[in-house]
PDB file of C-alpha atoms and ligand atoms in Angstrom:
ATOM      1  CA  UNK A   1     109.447 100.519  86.257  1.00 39.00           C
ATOM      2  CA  UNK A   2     110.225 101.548  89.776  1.00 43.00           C
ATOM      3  CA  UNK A   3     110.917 104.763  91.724  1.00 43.00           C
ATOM      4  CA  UNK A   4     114.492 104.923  93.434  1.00 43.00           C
ATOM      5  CA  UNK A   5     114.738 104.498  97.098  1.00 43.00           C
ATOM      6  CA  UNK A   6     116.967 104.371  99.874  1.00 43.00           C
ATOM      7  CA  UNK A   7     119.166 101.413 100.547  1.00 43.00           C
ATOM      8  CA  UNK A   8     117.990  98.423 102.160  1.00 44.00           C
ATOM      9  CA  UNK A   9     113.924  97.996 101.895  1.00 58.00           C
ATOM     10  CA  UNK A  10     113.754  97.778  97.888  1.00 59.00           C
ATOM     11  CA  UNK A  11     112.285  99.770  95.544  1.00 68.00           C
ATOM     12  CA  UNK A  12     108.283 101.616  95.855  1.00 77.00           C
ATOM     13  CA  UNK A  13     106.908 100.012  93.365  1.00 75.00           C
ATOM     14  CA  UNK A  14     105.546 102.407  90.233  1.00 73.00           C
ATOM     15  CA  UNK A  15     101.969 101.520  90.971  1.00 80.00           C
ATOM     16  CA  UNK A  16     102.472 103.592  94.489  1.00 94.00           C
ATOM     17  CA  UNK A  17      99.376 101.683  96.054  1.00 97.00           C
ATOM     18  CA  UNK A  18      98.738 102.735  99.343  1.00 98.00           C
ATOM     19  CA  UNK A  19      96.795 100.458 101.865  1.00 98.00           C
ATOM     20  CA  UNK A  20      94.978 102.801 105.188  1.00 98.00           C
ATOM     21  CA  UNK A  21      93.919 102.000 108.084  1.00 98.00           C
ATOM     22  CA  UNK A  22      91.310 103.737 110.168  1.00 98.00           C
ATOM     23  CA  UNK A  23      88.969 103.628 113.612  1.00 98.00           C
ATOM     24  CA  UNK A  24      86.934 106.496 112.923  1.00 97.00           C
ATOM     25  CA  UNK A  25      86.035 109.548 110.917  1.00 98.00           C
ATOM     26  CA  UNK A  26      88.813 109.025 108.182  1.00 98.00           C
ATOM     27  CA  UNK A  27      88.810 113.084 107.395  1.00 98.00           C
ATOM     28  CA  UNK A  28      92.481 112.414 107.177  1.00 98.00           C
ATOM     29  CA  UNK A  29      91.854 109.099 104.625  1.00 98.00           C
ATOM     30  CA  UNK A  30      89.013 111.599 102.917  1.00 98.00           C
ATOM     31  CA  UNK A  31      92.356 114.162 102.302  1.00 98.00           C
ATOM     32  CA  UNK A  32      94.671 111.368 100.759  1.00 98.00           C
ATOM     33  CA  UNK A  33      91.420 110.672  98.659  1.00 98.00           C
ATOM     34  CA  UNK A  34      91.016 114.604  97.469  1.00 98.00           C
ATOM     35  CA  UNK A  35      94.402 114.717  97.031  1.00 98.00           C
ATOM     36  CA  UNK A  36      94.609 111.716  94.842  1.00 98.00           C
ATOM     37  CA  UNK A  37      91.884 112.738  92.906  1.00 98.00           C
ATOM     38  CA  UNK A  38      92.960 116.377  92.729  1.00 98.00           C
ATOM     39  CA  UNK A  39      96.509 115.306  91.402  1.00 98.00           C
ATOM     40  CA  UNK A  40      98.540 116.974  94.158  1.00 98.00           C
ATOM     41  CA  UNK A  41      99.289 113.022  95.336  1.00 98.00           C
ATOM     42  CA  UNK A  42     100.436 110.238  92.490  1.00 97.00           C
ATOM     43  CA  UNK A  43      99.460 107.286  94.095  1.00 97.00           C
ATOM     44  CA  UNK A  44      96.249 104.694  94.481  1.00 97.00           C
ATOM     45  CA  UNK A  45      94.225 103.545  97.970  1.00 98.00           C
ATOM     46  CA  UNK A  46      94.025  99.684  97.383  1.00 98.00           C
ATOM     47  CA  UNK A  47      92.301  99.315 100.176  1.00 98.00           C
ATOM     48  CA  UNK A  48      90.846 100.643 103.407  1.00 98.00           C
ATOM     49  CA  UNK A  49      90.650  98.879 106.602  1.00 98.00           C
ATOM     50  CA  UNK A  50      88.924  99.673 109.858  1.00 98.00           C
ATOM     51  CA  UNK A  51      89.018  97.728 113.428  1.00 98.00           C
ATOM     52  CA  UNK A  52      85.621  99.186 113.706  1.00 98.00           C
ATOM     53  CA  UNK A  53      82.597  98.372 111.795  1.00 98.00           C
ATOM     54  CA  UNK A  54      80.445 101.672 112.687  1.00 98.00           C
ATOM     55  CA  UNK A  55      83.664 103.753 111.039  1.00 98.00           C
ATOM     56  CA  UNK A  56      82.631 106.348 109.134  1.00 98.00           C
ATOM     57  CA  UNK A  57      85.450 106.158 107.194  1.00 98.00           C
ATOM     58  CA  UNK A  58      84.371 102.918 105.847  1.00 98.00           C
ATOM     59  CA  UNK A  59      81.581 104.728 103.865  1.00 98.00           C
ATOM     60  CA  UNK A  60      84.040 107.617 102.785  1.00 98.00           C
ATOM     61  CA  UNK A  61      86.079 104.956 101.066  1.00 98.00           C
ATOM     62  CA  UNK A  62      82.858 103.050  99.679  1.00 98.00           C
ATOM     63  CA  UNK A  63      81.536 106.349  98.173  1.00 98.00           C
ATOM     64  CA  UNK A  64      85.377 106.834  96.693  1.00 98.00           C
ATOM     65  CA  UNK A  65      84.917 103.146  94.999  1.00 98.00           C
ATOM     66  CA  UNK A  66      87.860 102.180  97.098  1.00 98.00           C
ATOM     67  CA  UNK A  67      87.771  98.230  98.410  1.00 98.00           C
ATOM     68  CA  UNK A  68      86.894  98.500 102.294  1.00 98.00           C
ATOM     69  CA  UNK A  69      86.844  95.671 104.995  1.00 98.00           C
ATOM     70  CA  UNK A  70      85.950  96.004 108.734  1.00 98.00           C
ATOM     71  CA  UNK A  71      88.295  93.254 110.304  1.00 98.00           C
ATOM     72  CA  UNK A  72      86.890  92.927 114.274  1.00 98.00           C
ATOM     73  CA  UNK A  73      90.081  92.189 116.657  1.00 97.00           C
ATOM     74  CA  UNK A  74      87.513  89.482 118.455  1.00 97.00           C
ATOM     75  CA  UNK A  75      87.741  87.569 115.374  1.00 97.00           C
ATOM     76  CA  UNK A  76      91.292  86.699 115.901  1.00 97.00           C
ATOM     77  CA  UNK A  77      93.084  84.671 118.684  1.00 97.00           C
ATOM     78  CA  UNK A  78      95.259  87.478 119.491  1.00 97.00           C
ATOM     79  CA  UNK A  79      97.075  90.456 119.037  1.00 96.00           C
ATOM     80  CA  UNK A  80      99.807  89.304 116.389  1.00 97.00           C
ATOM     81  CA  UNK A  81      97.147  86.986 114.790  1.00 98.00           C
ATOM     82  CA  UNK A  82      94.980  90.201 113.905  1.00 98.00           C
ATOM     83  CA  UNK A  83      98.382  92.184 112.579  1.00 98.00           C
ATOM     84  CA  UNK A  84      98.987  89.235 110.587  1.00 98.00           C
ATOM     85  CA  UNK A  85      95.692  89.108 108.596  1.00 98.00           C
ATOM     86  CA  UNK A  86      95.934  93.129 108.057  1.00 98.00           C
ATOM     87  CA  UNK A  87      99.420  92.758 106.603  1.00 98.00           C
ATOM     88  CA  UNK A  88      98.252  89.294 104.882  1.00 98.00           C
ATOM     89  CA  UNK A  89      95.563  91.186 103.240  1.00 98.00           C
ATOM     90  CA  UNK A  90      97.631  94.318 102.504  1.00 98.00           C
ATOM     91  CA  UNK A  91      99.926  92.454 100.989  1.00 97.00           C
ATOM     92  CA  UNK A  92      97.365  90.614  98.606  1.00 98.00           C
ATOM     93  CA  UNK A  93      96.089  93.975  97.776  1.00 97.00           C
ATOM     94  CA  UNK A  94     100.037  94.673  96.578  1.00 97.00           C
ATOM     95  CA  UNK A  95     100.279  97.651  99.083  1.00 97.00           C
ATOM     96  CA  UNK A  96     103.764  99.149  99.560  1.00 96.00           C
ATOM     97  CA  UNK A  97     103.208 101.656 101.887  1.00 98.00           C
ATOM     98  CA  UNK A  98     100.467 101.251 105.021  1.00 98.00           C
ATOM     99  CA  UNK A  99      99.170 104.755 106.005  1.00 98.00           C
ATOM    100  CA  UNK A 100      97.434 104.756 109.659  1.00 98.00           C
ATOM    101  CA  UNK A 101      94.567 107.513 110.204  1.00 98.00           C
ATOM    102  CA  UNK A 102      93.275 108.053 112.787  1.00 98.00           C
ATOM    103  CA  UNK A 103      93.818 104.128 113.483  1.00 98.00           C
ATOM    104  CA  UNK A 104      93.311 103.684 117.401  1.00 96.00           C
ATOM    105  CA  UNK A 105      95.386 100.640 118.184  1.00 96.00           C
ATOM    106  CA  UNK A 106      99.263  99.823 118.559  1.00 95.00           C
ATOM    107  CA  UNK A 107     100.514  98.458 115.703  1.00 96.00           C
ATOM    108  CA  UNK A 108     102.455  94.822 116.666  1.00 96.00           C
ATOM    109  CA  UNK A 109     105.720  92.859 115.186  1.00 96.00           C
ATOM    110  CA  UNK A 110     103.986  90.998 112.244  1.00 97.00           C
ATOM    111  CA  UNK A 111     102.865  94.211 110.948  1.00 98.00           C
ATOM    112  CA  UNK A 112     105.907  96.028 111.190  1.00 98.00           C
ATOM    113  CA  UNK A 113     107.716  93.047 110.208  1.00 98.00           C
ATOM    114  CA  UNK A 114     105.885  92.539 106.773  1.00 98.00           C
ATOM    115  CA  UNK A 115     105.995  96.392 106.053  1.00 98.00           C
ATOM    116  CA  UNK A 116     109.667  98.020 107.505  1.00 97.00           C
ATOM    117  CA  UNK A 117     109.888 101.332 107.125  1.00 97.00           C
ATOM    118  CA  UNK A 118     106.892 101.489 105.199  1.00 98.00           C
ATOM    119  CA  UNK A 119     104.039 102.210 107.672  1.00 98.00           C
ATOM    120  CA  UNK A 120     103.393 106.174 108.259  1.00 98.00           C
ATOM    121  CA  UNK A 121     101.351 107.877 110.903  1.00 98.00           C
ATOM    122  CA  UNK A 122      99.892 111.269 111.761  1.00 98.00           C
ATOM    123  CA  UNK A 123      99.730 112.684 115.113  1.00 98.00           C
ATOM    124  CA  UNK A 124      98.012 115.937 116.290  1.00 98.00           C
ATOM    125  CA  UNK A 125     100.695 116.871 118.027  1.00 98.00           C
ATOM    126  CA  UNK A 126     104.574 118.609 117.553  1.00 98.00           C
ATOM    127  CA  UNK A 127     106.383 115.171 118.310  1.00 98.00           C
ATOM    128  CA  UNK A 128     108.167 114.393 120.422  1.00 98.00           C
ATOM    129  CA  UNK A 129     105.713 116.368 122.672  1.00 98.00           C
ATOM    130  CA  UNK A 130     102.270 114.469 124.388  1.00 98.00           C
ATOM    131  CA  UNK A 131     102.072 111.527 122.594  1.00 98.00           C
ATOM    132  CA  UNK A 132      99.148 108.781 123.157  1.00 97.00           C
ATOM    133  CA  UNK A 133      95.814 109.528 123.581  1.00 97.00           C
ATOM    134  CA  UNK A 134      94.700 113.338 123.376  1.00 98.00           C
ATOM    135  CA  UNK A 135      97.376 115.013 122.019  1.00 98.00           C
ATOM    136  CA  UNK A 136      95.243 118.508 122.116  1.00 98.00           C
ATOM    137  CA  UNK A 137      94.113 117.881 125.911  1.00 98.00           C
ATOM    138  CA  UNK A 138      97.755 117.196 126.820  1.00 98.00           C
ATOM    139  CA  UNK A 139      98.543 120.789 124.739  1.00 98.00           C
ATOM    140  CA  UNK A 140      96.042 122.773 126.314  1.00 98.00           C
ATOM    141  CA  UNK A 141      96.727 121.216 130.234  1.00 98.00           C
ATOM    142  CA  UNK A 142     100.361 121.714 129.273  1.00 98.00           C
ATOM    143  CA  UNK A 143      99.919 125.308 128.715  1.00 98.00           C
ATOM    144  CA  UNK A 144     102.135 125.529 125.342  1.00 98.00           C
ATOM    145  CA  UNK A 145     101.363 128.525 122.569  1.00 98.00           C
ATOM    146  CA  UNK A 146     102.298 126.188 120.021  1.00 98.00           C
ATOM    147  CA  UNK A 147     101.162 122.658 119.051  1.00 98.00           C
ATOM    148  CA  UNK A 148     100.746 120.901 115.690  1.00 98.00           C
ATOM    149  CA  UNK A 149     100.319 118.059 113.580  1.00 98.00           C
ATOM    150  CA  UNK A 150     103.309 115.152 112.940  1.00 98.00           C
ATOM    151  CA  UNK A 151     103.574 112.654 110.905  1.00 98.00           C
ATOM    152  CA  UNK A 152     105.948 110.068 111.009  1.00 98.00           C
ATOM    153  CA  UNK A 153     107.303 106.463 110.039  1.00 98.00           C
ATOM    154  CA  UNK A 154     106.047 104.194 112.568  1.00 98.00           C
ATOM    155  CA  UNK A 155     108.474 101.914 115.045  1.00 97.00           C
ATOM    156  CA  UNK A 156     108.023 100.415 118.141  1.00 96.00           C
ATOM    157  CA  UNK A 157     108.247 103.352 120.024  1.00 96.00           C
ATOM    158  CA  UNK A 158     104.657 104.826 120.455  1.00 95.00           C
ATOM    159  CA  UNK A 159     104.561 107.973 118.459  1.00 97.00           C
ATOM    160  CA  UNK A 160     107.871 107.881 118.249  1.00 97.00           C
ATOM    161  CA  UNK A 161     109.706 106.484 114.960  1.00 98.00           C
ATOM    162  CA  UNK A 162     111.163 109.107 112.488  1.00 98.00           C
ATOM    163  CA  UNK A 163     109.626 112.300 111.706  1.00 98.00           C
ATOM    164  CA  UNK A 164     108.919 113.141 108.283  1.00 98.00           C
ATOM    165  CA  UNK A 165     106.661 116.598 108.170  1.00 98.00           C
ATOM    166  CA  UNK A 166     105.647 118.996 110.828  1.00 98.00           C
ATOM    167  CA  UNK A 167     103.158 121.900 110.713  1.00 98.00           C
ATOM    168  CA  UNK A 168     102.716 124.240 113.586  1.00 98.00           C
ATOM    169  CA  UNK A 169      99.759 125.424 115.204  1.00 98.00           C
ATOM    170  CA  UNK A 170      99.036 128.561 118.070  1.00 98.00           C
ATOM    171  CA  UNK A 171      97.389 127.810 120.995  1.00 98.00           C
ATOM    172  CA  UNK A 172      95.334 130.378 121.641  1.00 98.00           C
ATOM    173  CA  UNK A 173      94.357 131.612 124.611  1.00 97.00           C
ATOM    174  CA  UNK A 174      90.142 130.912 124.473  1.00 97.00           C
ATOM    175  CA  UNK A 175      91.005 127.643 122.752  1.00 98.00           C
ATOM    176  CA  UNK A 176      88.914 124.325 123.895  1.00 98.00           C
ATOM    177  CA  UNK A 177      90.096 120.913 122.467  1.00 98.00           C
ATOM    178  CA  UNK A 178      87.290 121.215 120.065  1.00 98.00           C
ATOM    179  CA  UNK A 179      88.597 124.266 118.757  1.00 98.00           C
ATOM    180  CA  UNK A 180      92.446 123.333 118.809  1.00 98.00           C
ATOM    181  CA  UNK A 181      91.452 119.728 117.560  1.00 98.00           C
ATOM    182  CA  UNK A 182      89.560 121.892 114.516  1.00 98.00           C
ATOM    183  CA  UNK A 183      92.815 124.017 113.778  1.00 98.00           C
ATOM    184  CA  UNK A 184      95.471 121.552 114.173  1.00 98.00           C
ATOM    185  CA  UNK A 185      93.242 119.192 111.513  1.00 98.00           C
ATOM    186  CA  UNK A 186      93.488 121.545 108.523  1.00 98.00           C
ATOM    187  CA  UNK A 187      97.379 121.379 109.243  1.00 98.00           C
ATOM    188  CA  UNK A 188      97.029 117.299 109.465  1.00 98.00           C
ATOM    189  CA  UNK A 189      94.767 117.500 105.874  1.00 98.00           C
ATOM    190  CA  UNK A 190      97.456 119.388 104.718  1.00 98.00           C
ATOM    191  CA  UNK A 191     100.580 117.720 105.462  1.00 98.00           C
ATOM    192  CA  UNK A 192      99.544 113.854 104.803  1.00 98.00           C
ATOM    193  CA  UNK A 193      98.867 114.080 101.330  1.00 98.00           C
ATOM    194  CA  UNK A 194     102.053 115.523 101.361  1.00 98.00           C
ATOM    195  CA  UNK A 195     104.245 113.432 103.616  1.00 98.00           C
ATOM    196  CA  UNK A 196     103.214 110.191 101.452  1.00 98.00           C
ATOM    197  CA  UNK A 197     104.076 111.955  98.262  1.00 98.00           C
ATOM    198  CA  UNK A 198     108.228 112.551  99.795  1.00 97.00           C
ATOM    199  CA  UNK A 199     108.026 108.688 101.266  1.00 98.00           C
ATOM    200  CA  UNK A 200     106.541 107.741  98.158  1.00 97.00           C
ATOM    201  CA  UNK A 201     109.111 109.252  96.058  1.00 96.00           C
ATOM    202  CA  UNK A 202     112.083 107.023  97.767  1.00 95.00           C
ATOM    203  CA  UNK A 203     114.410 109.792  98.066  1.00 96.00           C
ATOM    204  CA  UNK A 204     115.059 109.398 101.622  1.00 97.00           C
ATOM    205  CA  UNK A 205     117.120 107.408 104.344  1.00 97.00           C
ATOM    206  CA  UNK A 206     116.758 106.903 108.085  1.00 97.00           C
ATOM    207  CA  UNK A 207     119.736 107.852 110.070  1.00 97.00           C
ATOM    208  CA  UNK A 208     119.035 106.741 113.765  1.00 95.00           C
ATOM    209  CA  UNK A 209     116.041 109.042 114.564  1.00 96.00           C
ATOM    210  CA  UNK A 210     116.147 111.289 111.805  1.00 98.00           C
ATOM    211  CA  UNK A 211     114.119 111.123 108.432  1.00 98.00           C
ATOM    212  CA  UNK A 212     116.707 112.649 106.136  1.00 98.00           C
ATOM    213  CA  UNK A 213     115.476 113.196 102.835  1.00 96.00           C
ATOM    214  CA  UNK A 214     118.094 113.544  99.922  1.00 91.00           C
ATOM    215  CA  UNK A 215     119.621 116.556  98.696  1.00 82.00           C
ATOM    216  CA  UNK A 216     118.525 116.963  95.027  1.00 74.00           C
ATOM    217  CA  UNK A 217     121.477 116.587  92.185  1.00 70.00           C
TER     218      UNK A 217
HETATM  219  C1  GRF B 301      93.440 112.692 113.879  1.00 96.52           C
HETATM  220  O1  GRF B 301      93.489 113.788 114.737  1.00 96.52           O
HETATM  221  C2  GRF B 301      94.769 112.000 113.828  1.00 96.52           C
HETATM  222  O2  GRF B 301      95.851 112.868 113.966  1.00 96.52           O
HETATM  223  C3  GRF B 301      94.707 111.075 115.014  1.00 96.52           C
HETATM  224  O3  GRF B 301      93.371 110.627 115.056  1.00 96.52           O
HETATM  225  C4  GRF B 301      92.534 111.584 114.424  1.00 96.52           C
HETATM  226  C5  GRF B 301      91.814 110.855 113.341  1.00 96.52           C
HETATM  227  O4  GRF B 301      90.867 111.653 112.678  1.00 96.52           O
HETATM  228  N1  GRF B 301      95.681 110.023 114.912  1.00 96.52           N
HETATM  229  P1  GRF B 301      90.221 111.149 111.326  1.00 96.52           P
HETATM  230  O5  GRF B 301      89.620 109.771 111.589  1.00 96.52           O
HETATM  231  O6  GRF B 301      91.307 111.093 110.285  1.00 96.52           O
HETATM  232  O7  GRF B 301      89.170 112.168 111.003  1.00 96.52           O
END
């Protein structure tokens, strides 16, 4: 059985296995986890991967049972060679949808090749504002009252492919990047789960920029 989708990349496949990548901390991999296991998110991790080996999302996924491999970039001749073996392996794993969190490099042709339209990202920012590195320094040097959390199918635009969910956040006036960076991750736990739950569900298309999800009948 499948799940319907919009034209042109086939069908989710009813299994909804999810492949993520991290470089760090994986709270946000820990939230698709909770909300797996809390039933807010129908879906499976297959498996976890990390371009770091001291990740501490590694572990996370461990303790979850979830299969978890630390692939080192140095291993690999170069750039595309590395995106190849992630998408080889994600593929083996019979992933149909690639989540990043919190994964800190650019993600390169054979990996967007082997999964179009089917690679999501979160960003702790309101796209299209301060994208790159330090989304909540950029806020706070910036001087907006309101920043956020984004996430969004990934292109080959740098934080900038189709947006899928917001959630807002104030700035407030005392705020530090530690404390912004604390507030704008409850949004980001929030709207993940949730984000891979509409992608999942297929009822979407992409129209140039825009994410448009379908009207339901
Ligand atoms: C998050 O702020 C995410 O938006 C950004 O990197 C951070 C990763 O945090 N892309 P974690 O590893 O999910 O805890």
């Amino acid at each position: 059985m499948t799940v319907p989708t919009k034209k042109g990349y086939g069908p989710f496949s009813a299994e909804r296995r999810i492949g993520v990548l991290i470089s760090g901390r994986g709270s946000n991999l820990q939230s698709i986890i909770d909300a797996i296991r809390a039933g807010r998110l129908d879906a499976s991790i297959a498996v976890v991967v990390s371009n770091r080996a001291d990740a501490n999302g590694l572990e996370r996924a461990r303790d979850a049972g979830i299969e978890a491999h630390h692939l080192s970039p140095r291993a690999y001749a170069d750039r595309d060679a590395y995106d190849r073996a992630i998408a080889n392996l994600l593929q083996a794993r019979g992933v149909s949808l690639v989540c990043l969190a919190g994964f800190m490099r650019l993600v390169g042709r054979p990996l967007l090749d082997a999964f179009p339209q089917r690679i999501l990202n979160i960003h702790p920012s309101l796209l299209p504002s301060f994208p790159g590195l330090e989304a909540q320094r950029q806020a706070l040097g910036h001087g907006v009252q309101v920043t956020g959390a984004t996430v969004h199918l990934v292109t080959s635009e740098l934080d900038g492919g189709p947006i899928v969910l917001q959630a807002a956040v104030p700035v407030l006036p005392d705020d530090t990047v530690e404390t912004l960076s604390a507030r704008v991750l409850i949004e980001e736990h929030r709207i993940y789960p949730e984000a891979i739950g509409i992608v999942l569900s297929g009822e979407w298309t992409v129209d140039g920029r825009r994410f448009v999800r379908a009207i339901p009948s």
